[in-house]
Amino acid sequence: MSGSSTPRVLLTGFEPFGGESVNPSWQAAEAVAATPPPGLSVTAVQLPCVFGESLTALRSAVAEVEPDLVVCLGLAPGRPGITPERVAINVDDARIPDNAGAQPIDVPVVPGGPAAYFSTLPVKACVAAIREAGVPAALSNTAGTFVCNHIAYGLGHLIATELPHIRGGFVHVPWAPGQVTDGTTASLPTETVAKGIRALLLAAASTHDDLRVTEGATH
């Protein structure tokens, strides 16, 4: 990677939303920053779960940290493992309001921007590394259309138009166990998620050509 001898990583998570008191994405980001993987400098920044404002906060964090690698984390309720996102699309279509009460419908993230951006992370290598660490993982082909996708697309646009020397992408994490009350919905402890994210960061920092393996889906 370019930059300093110790690669700098910006790792973001979201504040709680939807009536929850915690957000596992931020819990994991804090845990990784507190005990980063060897050879990496990790700065954790919490983003607001608000359209527009979240991208402003991300841009400010990138300017301050000057990272080589940016990984944004978000919550995907119901998913059983850590899921790096392959692609983000240029649309905000909110099923629920954000934390400022906004609920955009069919609004572009970036007016006039391309339909989508692919992650510049080696996503398949990241999935493999998480699994090798003993943590469930899968490649995802949809980041939704809420604030997670908003950030994923905005990061892709920032890299493509202003900061081509950095790499970045978005990763979803499951519920924390304390948020699940039905006994059947998937969840992972924070430290398990943090373990997987550490493995992902090491893979992302060291892998330039992604694995050519099947991680596709039929739907």
Short mmCIF file of C-alpha atoms in Angstrom, two decimals:
data_model
loop_
_atom_site.label_atom_id
_atom_site.label_comp_id
_atom_site.label_asym_id
_atom_site.label_seq_id
_atom_site.Cartn_x
_atom_site.Cartn_y
_atom_site.Cartn_z
CA MET A 1 0.00 0.00 0.00
CA SER A 2 1.02 3.60 -0.50
CA GLY A 3 1.54 6.06 2.30
CA SER A 4 3.48 5.64 5.53
CA SER A 5 5.50 2.58 6.51
CA THR A 6 2.62 1.67 8.80
CA PRO A 7 -0.55 1.68 6.72
CA ARG A 8 -3.27 3.91 8.12
CA VAL A 9 -6.79 2.52 8.30
CA LEU A 10 -9.95 4.53 8.81
CA LEU A 11 -12.61 2.23 10.26
CA THR A 12 -16.10 3.66 10.67
CA GLY A 13 -19.26 2.44 12.36
CA PHE A 14 -22.70 3.95 12.79
CA GLU A 15 -24.48 5.37 15.79
CA PRO A 16 -27.57 3.44 16.97
CA PHE A 17 -30.73 3.77 14.88
CA GLY A 18 -34.24 2.38 14.70
CA GLY A 19 -34.79 2.62 18.45
CA GLU A 20 -31.75 0.52 19.39
CA SER A 21 -29.41 1.61 22.18
CA VAL A 22 -26.25 0.27 20.54
CA ASN A 23 -24.97 -0.39 17.04
CA PRO A 24 -22.74 -3.46 16.62
CA SER A 25 -20.88 -1.79 13.77
CA TRP A 26 -19.57 0.90 16.10
CA GLN A 27 -18.88 -1.57 18.90
CA ALA A 28 -16.75 -3.63 16.53
CA ALA A 29 -14.95 -0.57 15.14
CA GLU A 30 -14.05 0.57 18.65
CA ALA A 31 -12.81 -2.90 19.59
CA VAL A 32 -10.59 -3.17 16.51
CA ALA A 33 -9.13 0.30 17.03
CA ALA A 34 -8.40 -0.53 20.67
CA THR A 35 -6.53 -3.68 19.65
CA PRO A 36 -5.56 -3.29 15.99
CA PRO A 37 -4.10 -6.05 13.86
CA PRO A 38 -0.29 -6.12 13.75
CA GLY A 39 1.33 -3.68 11.36
CA LEU A 40 -1.72 -1.45 10.91
CA SER A 41 -2.69 1.86 12.49
CA VAL A 42 -6.46 1.95 12.95
CA THR A 43 -8.58 5.02 13.71
CA ALA A 44 -12.26 4.46 14.51
CA VAL A 45 -14.83 7.15 13.75
CA GLN A 46 -18.56 6.99 14.46
CA LEU A 47 -20.83 8.22 11.68
CA PRO A 48 -24.35 9.58 12.16
CA CYS A 49 -27.15 7.46 10.73
CA VAL A 50 -28.32 10.41 8.67
CA PHE A 51 -28.42 10.86 4.91
CA GLY A 52 -26.01 13.57 3.76
CA GLU A 53 -24.59 14.30 7.20
CA SER A 54 -22.96 10.86 7.29
CA LEU A 55 -21.05 11.56 4.08
CA THR A 56 -19.92 14.93 5.38
CA ALA A 57 -18.58 13.22 8.51
CA LEU A 58 -16.86 10.55 6.42
CA ARG A 59 -15.20 13.15 4.21
CA SER A 60 -13.96 15.02 7.29
CA ALA A 61 -12.58 11.82 8.81
CA VAL A 62 -10.75 10.93 5.59
CA ALA A 63 -9.22 14.42 5.46
CA GLU A 64 -8.08 14.16 9.08
CA VAL A 65 -6.74 10.59 9.09
CA GLU A 66 -5.33 10.58 5.53
CA PRO A 67 -5.80 6.82 5.38
CA ASP A 68 -4.45 4.27 2.96
CA LEU A 69 -7.51 2.09 3.54
CA VAL A 70 -11.11 2.97 4.46
CA VAL A 71 -13.52 0.32 5.71
CA CYS A 72 -17.01 1.39 6.70
CA LEU A 73 -19.08 -0.95 8.87
CA GLY A 74 -22.86 -1.10 9.18
CA LEU A 75 -25.52 -3.32 10.69
CA ALA A 76 -27.42 -5.87 8.60
CA PRO A 77 -30.09 -7.37 10.89
CA GLY A 78 -30.68 -11.05 10.25
CA ARG A 79 -27.46 -11.82 8.41
CA PRO A 80 -25.55 -14.65 10.11
CA GLY A 81 -22.03 -13.44 9.41
CA ILE A 82 -19.77 -10.63 8.27
CA THR A 83 -20.58 -9.62 4.70
CA PRO A 84 -18.25 -7.43 2.64
CA GLU A 85 -20.27 -5.62 0.00
CA ARG A 86 -19.32 -6.00 -3.65
CA VAL A 87 -21.30 -3.03 -5.01
CA ALA A 88 -23.14 0.15 -3.98
CA ILE A 89 -25.88 1.76 -6.07
CA ASN A 90 -26.73 5.41 -6.68
CA VAL A 91 -30.10 5.57 -4.93
CA ASP A 92 -31.49 6.45 -1.52
CA ASP A 93 -34.83 4.70 -0.94
CA ALA A 94 -35.49 4.62 2.79
CA ARG A 95 -37.92 2.09 4.23
CA ILE A 96 -37.61 3.85 7.61
CA PRO A 97 -36.59 7.43 8.53
CA ASP A 98 -32.99 8.16 9.37
CA ASN A 99 -32.05 9.62 12.76
CA ALA A 100 -32.93 13.12 11.54
CA GLY A 101 -36.36 12.02 10.36
CA ALA A 102 -35.50 12.10 6.66
CA GLN A 103 -36.94 9.37 4.44
CA PRO A 104 -35.80 9.97 0.84
CA ILE A 105 -37.47 7.94 -1.89
CA ASP A 106 -35.73 7.27 -5.21
CA VAL A 107 -33.20 10.07 -4.72
CA PRO A 108 -29.67 9.70 -6.12
CA VAL A 109 -26.81 9.66 -3.64
CA VAL A 110 -24.80 11.74 -6.11
CA PRO A 111 -26.87 13.48 -8.81
CA GLY A 112 -25.38 12.63 -12.19
CA GLY A 113 -23.12 9.97 -10.72
CA PRO A 114 -22.73 6.51 -12.24
CA ALA A 115 -25.33 3.86 -11.48
CA ALA A 116 -22.98 1.96 -9.17
CA TYR A 117 -19.48 1.63 -7.76
CA PHE A 118 -17.70 -1.63 -7.05
CA SER A 119 -15.74 -1.91 -3.82
CA THR A 120 -12.01 -1.39 -4.30
CA LEU A 121 -11.31 -3.89 -1.53
CA PRO A 122 -10.26 -7.43 -2.51
CA VAL A 123 -13.66 -8.61 -1.33
CA LYS A 124 -13.24 -12.33 -2.00
CA ALA A 125 -9.87 -12.41 -0.26
CA CYS A 126 -11.48 -10.57 2.64
CA VAL A 127 -14.25 -13.19 2.89
CA ALA A 128 -11.67 -15.97 2.82
CA ALA A 129 -9.59 -14.30 5.54
CA ILE A 130 -12.59 -13.86 7.81
CA ARG A 131 -13.52 -17.52 7.40
CA GLU A 132 -9.93 -18.59 8.07
CA ALA A 133 -10.16 -16.67 11.34
CA GLY A 134 -13.09 -18.91 12.28
CA VAL A 135 -15.78 -16.27 11.79
CA PRO A 136 -18.78 -16.77 9.46
CA ALA A 137 -18.61 -14.63 6.33
CA ALA A 138 -20.08 -14.30 2.85
CA LEU A 139 -19.85 -11.91 -0.06
CA SER A 140 -22.91 -9.68 -0.39
CA ASN A 141 -24.19 -8.17 -3.62
CA THR A 142 -26.57 -5.67 -2.03
CA ALA A 143 -25.87 -3.01 0.56
CA GLY A 144 -29.56 -2.07 0.66
CA THR A 145 -30.81 1.44 -0.06
CA PHE A 146 -30.59 3.00 3.41
CA VAL A 147 -27.71 4.96 4.98
CA CYS A 148 -25.30 2.01 4.66
CA ASN A 149 -25.55 2.03 0.88
CA HIS A 150 -25.48 5.85 0.98
CA ILE A 151 -22.06 5.70 2.67
CA ALA A 152 -20.84 2.82 0.50
CA TYR A 153 -21.69 4.71 -2.70
CA GLY A 154 -20.40 8.02 -1.35
CA LEU A 155 -17.08 6.42 -0.43
CA GLY A 156 -16.84 4.85 -3.87
CA HIS A 157 -17.51 8.23 -5.49
CA LEU A 158 -14.92 9.96 -3.30
CA ILE A 159 -12.27 7.40 -4.21
CA ALA A 160 -13.13 7.43 -7.92
CA THR A 161 -13.22 11.20 -8.31
CA GLU A 162 -10.78 12.57 -5.74
CA LEU A 163 -8.69 9.94 -3.96
CA PRO A 164 -7.75 7.14 -6.37
CA HIS A 165 -4.66 6.33 -4.30
CA ILE A 166 -6.71 4.90 -1.42
CA ARG A 167 -8.82 1.76 -1.35
CA GLY A 168 -12.05 1.25 0.47
CA GLY A 169 -15.38 -0.43 0.79
CA PHE A 170 -18.33 -1.29 2.98
CA VAL A 171 -18.89 -4.28 5.26
CA HIS A 172 -22.06 -5.35 7.04
CA VAL A 173 -22.08 -7.07 10.44
CA PRO A 174 -24.85 -8.97 12.27
CA TRP A 175 -26.84 -8.14 15.38
CA ALA A 176 -25.11 -8.38 18.75
CA PRO A 177 -26.55 -11.17 20.96
CA GLY A 178 -28.16 -8.71 23.38
CA GLN A 179 -30.26 -7.25 20.57
CA VAL A 180 -31.86 -10.59 19.70
CA THR A 181 -34.82 -11.69 21.79
CA ASP A 182 -36.52 -14.39 19.70
CA GLY A 183 -33.79 -16.98 20.15
CA THR A 184 -33.61 -17.74 16.43
CA THR A 185 -32.28 -14.60 14.70
CA ALA A 186 -28.57 -14.76 13.93
CA SER A 187 -26.11 -12.73 15.96
CA LEU A 188 -22.40 -12.59 16.75
CA PRO A 189 -20.57 -11.33 19.85
CA THR A 190 -18.67 -8.07 19.39
CA GLU A 191 -15.28 -9.68 19.90
CA THR A 192 -16.06 -12.33 17.29
CA VAL A 193 -16.98 -9.60 14.80
CA ALA A 194 -13.84 -7.66 15.75
CA LYS A 195 -11.73 -10.78 15.16
CA GLY A 196 -13.19 -11.10 11.69
CA ILE A 197 -12.68 -7.44 10.88
CA ARG A 198 -9.04 -7.62 11.96
CA ALA A 199 -8.56 -10.50 9.54
CA LEU A 200 -10.32 -8.54 6.82
CA LEU A 201 -8.09 -5.51 7.34
CA LEU A 202 -4.93 -7.57 7.11
CA ALA A 203 -6.16 -9.18 3.90
CA ALA A 204 -7.20 -5.84 2.44
CA ALA A 205 -3.86 -4.26 3.28
CA SER A 206 -1.78 -7.07 1.80
CA THR A 207 -3.83 -8.30 -1.19
CA HIS A 208 -3.76 -6.39 -4.46
CA ASP A 209 -5.16 -9.02 -6.82
CA ASP A 210 -8.37 -10.52 -5.51
CA LEU A 211 -8.99 -14.26 -5.37
CA ARG A 212 -10.65 -15.76 -8.41
CA VAL A 213 -13.08 -18.05 -6.62
CA THR A 214 -16.83 -18.49 -6.74
CA GLU A 215 -18.76 -16.32 -4.29
CA GLY A 216 -21.78 -15.66 -6.50
CA ALA A 217 -25.45 -15.95 -5.69
CA THR A 218 -28.53 -16.95 -7.65
CA HIS A 219 -30.66 -14.23 -6.05
#
